């Protein structure tokens, strides 16, 4: 049933038929299956053979019914998303509108209370031009700056009615196929539109309509959650409090980006996702505590059920927590119904309940990771355990104790960790492009330690409010344990081979990987644990792992290209980094140059792109100038890649961005070279890279824009002119000093995000570009690109590609022809 519902959910998002037809078919199949099951109870009138046929037909109809139920749910969800998109698209150009809805969960606090995400359901959008319309699905409201600070003084509870004055719009699609898809992420949570509020007074609570039992229940639970978060912040240092909030309550907004990278390298980031592991550990603690105080087994099970329900509410019914709760609840069945559910049955029941309650869960990464990880552990652990364990009977008494300790402390946990990692390896490559190698060892130490941290944190959150003295003692204990966890994670992350970067994982290779991993005699170990079966299972698993290694070898050995594309090409990619600039230049020998990095907030997009393309070394970082929108993400780049050298103009600025850049350069010990007009980069043949600006003298110019480094790149018959934030006065000076022939180029990176201060008529007549690239933020407050610039480019005959319209823009050339590929479409020039 679980597999068929998964198949139906996938089919429902691909195949589109009228929803009422799917619903009628589902109801008919379930009804027919139920009727046949009832008829089967009268064998004296039907006969044995007829009864068998009825039983088989009943099973087929029931299974088809479950498939169609999942299909209908997904098809209905897709149609609702389209209706919501139509309503939002109609109103997203109308400026501020009034949104009235119900808070659908606890507000998510990000970046040290500077940003709050509030999700509303049952939203009415009211505008003077279009009247009032209901939006199917949810709306996410981002409160930024002063609005966030004001709102956090009295945050709403789930079930509160909220009114927002803001402009509503559709989430932006991803700008690159391998980058984080924010629109799909929101869609998996039922969110169809977004709105942002900066000003105070734009968000307010409405008076409740009658008695609200939902609000009463959730406000009681959430008050305890908020008091726990406040208690942790009061008694623990900020770094340790953020880690414990993430581990205990899934409050990951307070984790520093450096901490996230550290835990990713150590392979223990799953401990901050509040997964089934957390749920199982906490459920085990509750059950053991009930038995310790001599509560009867049946009553202990009911206490466990109540705890699991409350914990699901606290975490927001996330898929891993629901999975862990259902499986933990199944462990209590022997005490209530004298029935036992094996692990696969419990896992299947969790899948069914999750999809019935939340059909969109199948789109969520945590659902995919959690259930696939649990399936891998259940099916692969017996064979892996048989491989690693040693029989103690053949040893003397002393060595037998050592073997027993090895089996319990090393072999068993190692089998669990390896089963989980093998199950998730392709998904880690697809979603994160990074796999931790040290995680196999780190989890052996950090998972048991995490159990201690969770136990102490749970005790602190429950007993801490009872008295300041008790809170102080428990707070010190929790702080020491959390500090020890962070210290060990730091140690593992410093290992040179802690993680390996992987490019995009092909879906065909992923299918073959899972067929090798989950098909064979080793899948029957639990039902046939005889000696001969163990030998066959070991052999099958070793063959499967050998096949996996052979399939992965081209990627791991570097035979797969670091950056996708046929060999022998020159490639220039304009990344979508918002209101900023970032260009990646790949030479035919696969060396990569980076021109600027974009603003600080673009660090995640930049690092995701580098991981997706398998880039772990930058030949040179060319800094056009030190404005924040061009070099703000440099520290994130240095954390992600090895930068061989940095090329900058001859001048400096006294800005905060310059200071952070200097600190990053000092930490990385990257050599810095000053470049100016007439300089050329050596060792780049057959590509010629030359700098046209600025001059060596520093006194001729005033602003950092006027000191922008202008780079000219030539490959064969193709020339690329990259201008930074150059302004029209310097453009005219370049035309006078260098001449039109020196500036002529097929591709022009338009200066200053298309601002009217640059890209003048004189300069365009000299360059005569065929393609113009504009890197600019969507709906930016500066009005870039300016209509006069676009008009001048059109008169010059240039095809314009901008990041708001095209996402990333990739230009490939063999020296004679030029191909332009974007996130939305492909073109050939």
mmCIF file of C-alpha atoms in Angstrom, residues 277-421:
data_model
loop_
_atom_site.group_PDB
_atom_site.id
_atom_site.type_symbol
_atom_site.label_atom_id
_atom_site.label_comp_id
_atom_site.label_asym_id
_atom_site.label_seq_id
_atom_site.Cartn_x
_atom_site.Cartn_y
_atom_site.Cartn_z
ATOM 1 C CA UNK A 277 16.638 9.680 15.586
ATOM 2 C CA UNK A 278 15.743 12.539 17.939
ATOM 3 C CA UNK A 279 12.169 11.355 18.212
ATOM 4 C CA UNK A 280 13.237 7.788 18.964
ATOM 5 C CA UNK A 281 15.749 8.878 21.599
ATOM 6 C CA UNK A 282 13.251 11.153 23.349
ATOM 7 C CA UNK A 283 10.498 8.514 23.135
ATOM 8 C CA UNK A 284 12.860 5.943 24.665
ATOM 9 C CA UNK A 285 13.705 8.350 27.494
ATOM 10 C CA UNK A 286 10.012 9.004 28.225
ATOM 11 C CA UNK A 287 9.132 5.293 28.239
ATOM 12 C CA UNK A 288 12.105 4.370 30.472
ATOM 13 C CA UNK A 289 11.233 7.220 32.837
ATOM 14 C CA UNK A 290 7.656 5.954 33.089
ATOM 15 C CA UNK A 291 8.875 2.448 33.878
ATOM 16 C CA UNK A 292 11.385 3.849 36.377
ATOM 17 C CA UNK A 293 8.600 5.483 38.408
ATOM 18 C CA UNK A 294 6.649 2.197 38.203
ATOM 19 C CA UNK A 295 3.870 3.358 35.896
ATOM 20 C CA UNK A 296 2.089 0.243 34.466
ATOM 21 C CA UNK A 297 3.095 -0.724 30.905
ATOM 22 C CA UNK A 298 -0.297 0.144 29.361
ATOM 23 C CA UNK A 299 -0.363 3.543 31.035
ATOM 24 C CA UNK A 300 3.266 4.122 29.998
ATOM 25 C CA UNK A 301 2.279 3.549 26.377
ATOM 26 C CA UNK A 302 -0.528 6.114 26.608
ATOM 27 C CA UNK A 303 1.882 8.605 28.179
ATOM 28 C CA UNK A 304 4.264 7.902 25.299
ATOM 29 C CA UNK A 305 1.490 8.526 22.749
ATOM 30 C CA UNK A 306 0.628 11.868 24.393
ATOM 31 C CA UNK A 307 4.278 12.896 24.423
ATOM 32 C CA UNK A 308 4.719 12.025 20.735
ATOM 33 C CA UNK A 309 1.641 14.065 19.788
ATOM 34 C CA UNK A 310 2.836 17.113 21.720
ATOM 35 C CA UNK A 311 6.338 16.787 20.277
ATOM 36 C CA UNK A 312 4.918 16.649 16.734
ATOM 37 C CA UNK A 313 3.029 19.863 17.489
ATOM 38 C CA UNK A 314 6.194 21.516 18.846
ATOM 39 C CA UNK A 315 8.208 20.644 15.743
ATOM 40 C CA UNK A 316 5.419 21.439 13.312
ATOM 41 C CA UNK A 317 4.547 17.894 12.120
ATOM 42 C CA UNK A 318 7.727 17.547 10.066
ATOM 43 C CA UNK A 319 7.964 14.332 8.084
ATOM 44 C CA UNK A 320 10.935 12.827 9.998
ATOM 45 C CA UNK A 321 9.234 13.486 13.341
ATOM 46 C CA UNK A 322 5.955 11.972 12.138
ATOM 47 C CA UNK A 323 7.868 8.947 10.852
ATOM 48 C CA UNK A 324 9.751 8.522 14.112
ATOM 49 C CA UNK A 325 6.577 9.028 16.161
ATOM 50 C CA UNK A 326 4.564 6.433 14.231
ATOM 51 C CA UNK A 327 7.374 3.887 14.406
ATOM 52 C CA UNK A 328 7.888 4.559 18.122
ATOM 53 C CA UNK A 329 4.153 4.240 18.699
ATOM 54 C CA UNK A 330 4.173 0.864 16.944
ATOM 55 C CA UNK A 331 6.626 -0.379 19.566
ATOM 56 C CA UNK A 332 3.860 0.040 22.119
ATOM 57 C CA UNK A 333 1.409 -2.212 20.268
ATOM 58 C CA UNK A 334 2.368 -5.388 22.196
ATOM 59 C CA UNK A 335 1.275 -3.708 25.436
ATOM 60 C CA UNK A 336 -2.102 -2.590 24.038
ATOM 61 C CA UNK A 337 -3.249 -5.020 21.327
ATOM 62 C CA UNK A 338 -0.889 -7.985 21.865
ATOM 63 C CA UNK A 339 0.285 -7.548 18.307
ATOM 64 C CA UNK A 340 3.770 -6.833 17.052
ATOM 65 C CA UNK A 341 4.600 -4.721 13.978
ATOM 66 C CA UNK A 342 7.938 -5.311 12.308
ATOM 67 C CA UNK A 343 10.057 -2.358 11.244
ATOM 68 C CA UNK A 344 9.042 -2.349 7.572
ATOM 69 C CA UNK A 345 5.352 -2.480 8.514
ATOM 70 C CA UNK A 346 5.807 0.419 10.935
ATOM 71 C CA UNK A 347 7.713 2.390 8.290
ATOM 72 C CA UNK A 348 5.012 1.707 5.693
ATOM 73 C CA UNK A 349 2.300 2.823 8.108
ATOM 74 C CA UNK A 350 4.221 6.055 8.676
ATOM 75 C CA UNK A 351 4.427 6.628 4.906
ATOM 76 C CA UNK A 352 0.677 6.066 4.508
ATOM 77 C CA UNK A 353 -0.302 8.377 7.375
ATOM 78 C CA UNK A 354 2.115 11.098 6.239
ATOM 79 C CA UNK A 355 0.799 11.088 2.659
ATOM 80 C CA UNK A 356 -2.831 11.003 3.759
ATOM 81 C CA UNK A 357 -2.396 13.964 6.131
ATOM 82 C CA UNK A 358 0.057 15.941 3.975
ATOM 83 C CA UNK A 359 0.245 14.880 0.308
ATOM 84 C CA UNK A 360 2.868 17.545 -0.423
ATOM 85 C CA UNK A 361 5.318 15.858 1.951
ATOM 86 C CA UNK A 362 6.608 13.751 -0.929
ATOM 87 C CA UNK A 363 8.182 16.910 -2.392
ATOM 88 C CA UNK A 364 10.119 17.690 0.772
ATOM 89 C CA UNK A 365 13.773 16.814 1.180
ATOM 90 C CA UNK A 366 13.313 15.787 4.816
ATOM 91 C CA UNK A 367 10.610 13.264 3.784
ATOM 92 C CA UNK A 368 12.841 11.726 1.123
ATOM 93 C CA UNK A 369 15.903 11.606 3.351
ATOM 94 C CA UNK A 370 14.117 10.340 6.446
ATOM 95 C CA UNK A 371 12.193 7.473 4.865
ATOM 96 C CA UNK A 372 14.976 6.376 2.539
ATOM 97 C CA UNK A 373 17.447 6.400 5.424
ATOM 98 C CA UNK A 374 15.102 4.331 7.614
ATOM 99 C CA UNK A 375 14.459 1.870 4.769
ATOM 100 C CA UNK A 376 18.200 1.485 4.186
ATOM 101 C CA UNK A 377 18.924 0.835 7.843
ATOM 102 C CA UNK A 378 16.122 -1.729 8.137
ATOM 103 C CA UNK A 379 17.115 -3.676 5.026
ATOM 104 C CA UNK A 380 20.914 -3.341 4.931
ATOM 105 C CA UNK A 381 21.777 -3.436 8.623
ATOM 106 C CA UNK A 382 21.459 -7.239 9.087
ATOM 107 C CA UNK A 383 23.916 -8.007 6.299
ATOM 108 C CA UNK A 384 26.345 -5.217 7.194
ATOM 109 C CA UNK A 385 26.201 -6.268 10.827
ATOM 110 C CA UNK A 386 26.944 -9.882 9.861
ATOM 111 C CA UNK A 387 29.954 -8.660 7.867
ATOM 112 C CA UNK A 388 31.436 -6.534 10.653
ATOM 113 C CA UNK A 389 30.603 -8.646 13.698
ATOM 114 C CA UNK A 390 32.902 -11.357 14.985
ATOM 115 C CA UNK A 391 31.568 -14.565 16.637
ATOM 116 C CA UNK A 392 32.813 -14.565 20.263
ATOM 117 C CA UNK A 393 32.570 -18.342 20.781
ATOM 118 C CA UNK A 394 35.928 -19.137 19.192
ATOM 119 C CA UNK A 395 37.927 -16.987 21.605
ATOM 120 C CA UNK A 396 39.042 -17.351 25.207
ATOM 121 C CA UNK A 397 37.058 -15.717 27.997
ATOM 122 C CA UNK A 398 39.140 -12.515 28.089
ATOM 123 C CA UNK A 399 39.172 -12.003 24.357
ATOM 124 C CA UNK A 400 35.511 -12.955 24.228
ATOM 125 C CA UNK A 401 34.679 -9.901 26.333
ATOM 126 C CA UNK A 402 36.707 -7.693 23.992
ATOM 127 C CA UNK A 403 34.939 -9.175 20.973
ATOM 128 C CA UNK A 404 31.570 -8.610 22.646
ATOM 129 C CA UNK A 405 32.528 -4.983 23.348
ATOM 130 C CA UNK A 406 33.663 -4.571 19.727
ATOM 131 C CA UNK A 407 30.393 -6.002 18.394
ATOM 132 C CA UNK A 408 28.255 -3.748 20.565
ATOM 133 C CA UNK A 409 30.251 -0.509 20.510
ATOM 134 C CA UNK A 410 31.805 -0.525 17.031
ATOM 135 C CA UNK A 411 30.407 -3.142 14.641
ATOM 136 C CA UNK A 412 26.721 -2.464 15.339
ATOM 137 C CA UNK A 413 26.873 1.361 15.196
ATOM 138 C CA UNK A 414 29.201 1.225 12.186
ATOM 139 C CA UNK A 415 26.703 -0.981 10.329
ATOM 140 C CA UNK A 416 23.902 1.501 11.088
ATOM 141 C CA UNK A 417 25.961 4.513 9.955
ATOM 142 C CA UNK A 418 27.162 2.765 6.796
ATOM 143 C CA UNK A 419 23.635 1.612 5.888
ATOM 144 C CA UNK A 420 22.327 5.163 6.287
ATOM 145 C CA UNK A 421 25.176 6.723 4.303
#
